[in-house]
Short mmCIF file of C-alpha atoms and ligand atoms in Angstrom, two decimals:
data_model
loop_
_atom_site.label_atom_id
_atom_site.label_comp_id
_atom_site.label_asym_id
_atom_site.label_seq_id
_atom_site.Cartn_x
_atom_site.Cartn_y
_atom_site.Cartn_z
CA UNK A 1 8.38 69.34 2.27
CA UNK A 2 11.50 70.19 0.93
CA UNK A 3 12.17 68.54 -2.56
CA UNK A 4 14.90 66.10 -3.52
CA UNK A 5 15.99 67.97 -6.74
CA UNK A 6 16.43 71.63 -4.66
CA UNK A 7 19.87 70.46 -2.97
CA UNK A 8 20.49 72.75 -0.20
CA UNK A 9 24.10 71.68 0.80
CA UNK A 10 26.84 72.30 -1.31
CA UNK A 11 30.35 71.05 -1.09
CA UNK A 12 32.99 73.83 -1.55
CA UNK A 13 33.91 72.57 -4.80
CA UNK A 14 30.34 72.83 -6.05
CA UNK A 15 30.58 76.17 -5.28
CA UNK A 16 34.20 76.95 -7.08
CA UNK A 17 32.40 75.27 -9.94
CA UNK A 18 29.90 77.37 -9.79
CA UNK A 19 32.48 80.48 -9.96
CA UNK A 20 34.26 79.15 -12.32
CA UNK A 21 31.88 78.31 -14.72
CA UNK A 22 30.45 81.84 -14.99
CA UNK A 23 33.79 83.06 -15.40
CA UNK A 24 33.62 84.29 -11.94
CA UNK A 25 36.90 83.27 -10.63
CA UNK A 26 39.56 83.76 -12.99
CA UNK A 27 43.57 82.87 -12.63
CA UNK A 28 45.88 84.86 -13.80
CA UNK A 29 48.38 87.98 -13.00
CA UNK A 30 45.63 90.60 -10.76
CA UNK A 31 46.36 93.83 -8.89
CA UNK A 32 43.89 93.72 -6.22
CA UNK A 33 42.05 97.09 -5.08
CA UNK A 34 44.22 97.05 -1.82
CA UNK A 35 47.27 97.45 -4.40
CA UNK A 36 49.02 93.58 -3.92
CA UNK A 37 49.18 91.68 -6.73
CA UNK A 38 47.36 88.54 -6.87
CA UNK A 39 47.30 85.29 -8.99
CA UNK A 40 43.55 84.94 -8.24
CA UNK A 41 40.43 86.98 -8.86
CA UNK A 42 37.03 86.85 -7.63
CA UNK A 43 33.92 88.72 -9.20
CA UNK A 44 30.93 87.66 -7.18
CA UNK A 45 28.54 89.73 -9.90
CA UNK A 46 29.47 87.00 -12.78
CA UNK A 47 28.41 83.99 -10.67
CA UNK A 48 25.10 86.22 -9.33
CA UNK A 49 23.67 87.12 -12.80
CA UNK A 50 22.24 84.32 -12.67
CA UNK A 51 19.54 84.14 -10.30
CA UNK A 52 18.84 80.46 -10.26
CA UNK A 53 22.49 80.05 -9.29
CA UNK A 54 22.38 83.02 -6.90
CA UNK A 55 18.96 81.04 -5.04
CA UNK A 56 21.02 77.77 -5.09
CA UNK A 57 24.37 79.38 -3.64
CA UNK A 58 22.22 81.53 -0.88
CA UNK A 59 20.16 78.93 0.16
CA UNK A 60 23.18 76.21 1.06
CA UNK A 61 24.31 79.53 3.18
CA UNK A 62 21.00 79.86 4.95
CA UNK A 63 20.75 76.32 5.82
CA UNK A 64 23.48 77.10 8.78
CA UNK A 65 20.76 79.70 10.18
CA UNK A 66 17.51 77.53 9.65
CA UNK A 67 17.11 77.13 13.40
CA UNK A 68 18.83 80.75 14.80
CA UNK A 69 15.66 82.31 14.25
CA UNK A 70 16.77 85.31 11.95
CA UNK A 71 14.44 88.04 11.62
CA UNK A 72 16.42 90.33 8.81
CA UNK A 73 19.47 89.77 6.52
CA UNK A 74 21.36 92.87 6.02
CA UNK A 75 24.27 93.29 3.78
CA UNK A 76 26.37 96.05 2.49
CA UNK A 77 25.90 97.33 -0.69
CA UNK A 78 26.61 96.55 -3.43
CA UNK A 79 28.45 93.30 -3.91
CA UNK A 80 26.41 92.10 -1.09
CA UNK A 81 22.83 93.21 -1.88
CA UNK A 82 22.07 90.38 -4.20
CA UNK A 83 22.87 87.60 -1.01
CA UNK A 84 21.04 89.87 1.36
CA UNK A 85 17.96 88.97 -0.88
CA UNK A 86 18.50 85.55 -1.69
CA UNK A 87 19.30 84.44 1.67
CA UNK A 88 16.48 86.30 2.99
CA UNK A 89 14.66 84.46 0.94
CA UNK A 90 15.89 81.43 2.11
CA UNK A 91 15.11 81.93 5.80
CA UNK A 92 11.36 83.61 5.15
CA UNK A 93 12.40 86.82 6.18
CA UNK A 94 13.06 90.40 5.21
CA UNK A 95 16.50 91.54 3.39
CA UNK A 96 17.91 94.99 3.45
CA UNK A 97 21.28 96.35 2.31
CA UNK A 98 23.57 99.66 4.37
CA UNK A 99 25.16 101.82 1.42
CA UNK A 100 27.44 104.27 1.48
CA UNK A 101 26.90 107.93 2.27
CA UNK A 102 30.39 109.87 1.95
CA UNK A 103 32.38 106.98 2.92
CA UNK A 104 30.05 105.70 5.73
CA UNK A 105 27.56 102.45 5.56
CA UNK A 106 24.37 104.05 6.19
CA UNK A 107 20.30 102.79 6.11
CA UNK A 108 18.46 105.02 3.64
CA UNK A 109 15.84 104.26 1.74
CA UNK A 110 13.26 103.91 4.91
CA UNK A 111 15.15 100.52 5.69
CA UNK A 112 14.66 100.05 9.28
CA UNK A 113 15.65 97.70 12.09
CA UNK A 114 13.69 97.19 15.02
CA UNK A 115 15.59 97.30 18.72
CA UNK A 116 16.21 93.96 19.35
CA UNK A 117 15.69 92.33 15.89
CA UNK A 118 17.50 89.27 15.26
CA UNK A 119 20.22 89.98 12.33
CA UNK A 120 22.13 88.19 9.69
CA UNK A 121 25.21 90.29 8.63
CA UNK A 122 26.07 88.73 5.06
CA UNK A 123 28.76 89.34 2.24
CA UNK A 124 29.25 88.15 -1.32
CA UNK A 125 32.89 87.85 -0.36
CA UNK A 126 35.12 88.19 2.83
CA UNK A 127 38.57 89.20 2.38
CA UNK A 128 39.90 91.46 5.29
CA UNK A 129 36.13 91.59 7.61
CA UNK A 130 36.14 94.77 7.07
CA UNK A 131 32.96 96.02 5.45
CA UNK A 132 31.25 93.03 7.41
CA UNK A 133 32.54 94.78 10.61
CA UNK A 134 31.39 98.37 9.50
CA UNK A 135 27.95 96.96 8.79
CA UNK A 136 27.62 95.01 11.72
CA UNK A 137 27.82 98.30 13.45
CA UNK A 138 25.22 99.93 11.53
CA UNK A 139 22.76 96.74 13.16
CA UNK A 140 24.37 97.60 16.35
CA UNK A 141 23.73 101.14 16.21
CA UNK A 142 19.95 100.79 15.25
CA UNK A 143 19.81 98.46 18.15
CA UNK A 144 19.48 95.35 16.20
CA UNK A 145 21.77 92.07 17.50
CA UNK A 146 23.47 90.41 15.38
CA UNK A 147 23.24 86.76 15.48
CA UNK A 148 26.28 86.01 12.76
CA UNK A 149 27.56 87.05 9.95
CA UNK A 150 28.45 84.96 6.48
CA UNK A 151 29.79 84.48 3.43
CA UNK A 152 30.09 82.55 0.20
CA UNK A 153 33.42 82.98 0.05
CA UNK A 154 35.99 83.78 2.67
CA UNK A 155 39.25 84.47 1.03
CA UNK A 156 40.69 85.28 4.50
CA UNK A 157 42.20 81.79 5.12
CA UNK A 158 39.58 81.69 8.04
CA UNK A 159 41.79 84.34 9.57
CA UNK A 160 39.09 87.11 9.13
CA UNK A 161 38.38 88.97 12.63
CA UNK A 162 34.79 90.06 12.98
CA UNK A 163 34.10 89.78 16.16
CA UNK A 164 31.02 87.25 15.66
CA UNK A 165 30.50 84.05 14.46
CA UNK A 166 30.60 83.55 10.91
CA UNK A 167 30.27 80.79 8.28
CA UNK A 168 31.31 80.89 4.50
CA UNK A 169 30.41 78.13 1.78
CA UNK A 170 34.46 77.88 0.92
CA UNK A 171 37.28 79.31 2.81
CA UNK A 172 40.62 79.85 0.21
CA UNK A 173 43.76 80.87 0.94
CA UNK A 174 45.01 83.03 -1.78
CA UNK A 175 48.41 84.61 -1.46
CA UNK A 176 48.92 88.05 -2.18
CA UNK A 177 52.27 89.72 -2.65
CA UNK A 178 53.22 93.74 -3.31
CA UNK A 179 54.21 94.58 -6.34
CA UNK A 180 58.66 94.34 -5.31
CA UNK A 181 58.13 90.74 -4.05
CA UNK A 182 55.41 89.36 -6.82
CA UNK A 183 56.95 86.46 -8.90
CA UNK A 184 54.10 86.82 -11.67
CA UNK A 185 56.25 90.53 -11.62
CA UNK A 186 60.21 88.91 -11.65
CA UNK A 187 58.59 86.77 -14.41
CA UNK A 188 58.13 89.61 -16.37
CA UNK A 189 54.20 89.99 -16.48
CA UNK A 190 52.28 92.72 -16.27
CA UNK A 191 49.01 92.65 -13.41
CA UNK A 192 45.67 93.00 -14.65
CA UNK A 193 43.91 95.82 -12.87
CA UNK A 194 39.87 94.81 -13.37
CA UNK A 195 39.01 98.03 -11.93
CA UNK A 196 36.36 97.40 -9.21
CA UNK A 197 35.96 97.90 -5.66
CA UNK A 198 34.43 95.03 -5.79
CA UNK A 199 36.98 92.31 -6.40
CA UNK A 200 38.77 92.31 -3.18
ZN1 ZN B 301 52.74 91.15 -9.95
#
C-alpha cells in the first residue's frame, strides 16, 4: 500500500519550487546553447543532486504510465540518465540511457531492447523534441515500441512535435529572442553564457 507521506502527484508549482530551491532555475540575462538569448535558465543537474528530490519528481512522472504497462525507460544521455533511473524505478522496471557516438544516440554498454518491448522515451527537459525524437528512433530501430515519451519540464509551450504522446510535470513558455532583438541586450546587459549543452 502506497503511503500517505510519499505524495506521488505534484502540482507544477511544486515542481518550480523544487527548481528553484536548488538553484535550478535561475532568472536572469542567458545565451542559450542554440545562440538566443534568454531571460530564463534551466539546469536539471542542480534539482537532480539530490536523489530524494530526483525519486519524488520521477515518481509524480511515472504515475501517468502506472497502467501502460512499460517494460523499459530509456533516455538520452546525459541530462536524461538520472530520470531514466528514477522513473524506472517508479514503474518496477528496467532503465537504460542512448549516448552519443560521433554525433549519433547509440546503445553501448550491452544495453539491449527486446523486439517488441514496451518503451518509455524520457527527458530531464524538452525544449525543441529533438533529442527525444532521435532517441525514440534508436527504440524504433532495435524494434522496441514506444508507448510515450515525457518530461519534467517542457519548455516548448506544449508546442514540441514528437510524434508520440507525451506528458511533462510543467509546461512554460519562455521567450527567447536573438541577440539584435533581445531587450535584456537594448538595456545594456550582457548574457550569461553557462556553458552546457545541457541547459537548453
Ligand atoms: Zn540579450
Amino acid at each position: 500500500m502506497e503511503s500517505e507521506g510519499r505524495k506521488r502527484r505534484m502540482t507544477a508549482e511544486q515542481v518550480l519550487d523544487m527548481y528553484k530551491k536548488t538553484g535550478a532555475l535561475l532568472s536572469g540575462h542567458f545565451m542559450l546553447s542554440s545562440g538566443l538569448h534568454s531571460e530564463q535558465y534551466l539546469q536539471s543537474a542542480l534539482v537532480l543532486q539530490q536523489p530524494e528530490i530526483a525519486t519524488e519528481l520521477c515518481a509524480a512522472l511515472a504515475e501517468n504510465f502506472k497502467d501502460a504497462n512499460i517494460e523499459v525507460v530509456i533516455a538520452p544521455a546525459l541530462g536524461g540518465v538520472f530520470v531514466s533511473h528514477e522513473t524506472a524505478r517508479a514503474l518496477g522496471v528496467r532503465a537504460i540511457f542512448a549516448e552519443r557516438v560521433n554525433g549519433e544516440l547509440t546503445l553501448r554498454r550491452g544495453f539491449t531492447i527486446k523486439p517488441g518491448e514496451r518503451v518509455l522515451v524520457v527527458e530531464d527537459v524538452i525544449t525543441t523534441g529533438k533529442s527525444t525524437k532521435e532517441t525514440i528512433n534508436v527504440v524504433r530501430n532495435a524494434g522496441g515500441v514506444v508507448i510515450a515519451a515525457a518530461a519534467l519540464i517542457d519548455r516548448s509551450g506544449g508546442k514540441a512535435d514528437i510524434g508520440v504522446p507525451y506528458k511533462s510535470l510543467v509546461t512554460l513558455t519562455v521567450p527567447a529572442y536573438t541577440p539584435e532583438t533581445c531587450p535584456l541586450c537594448r538595456a545594456g546587459s550582457k548574457p550569461v553564457k553557462p556553458g552546457s549543452r545541457g541547459l537548453a
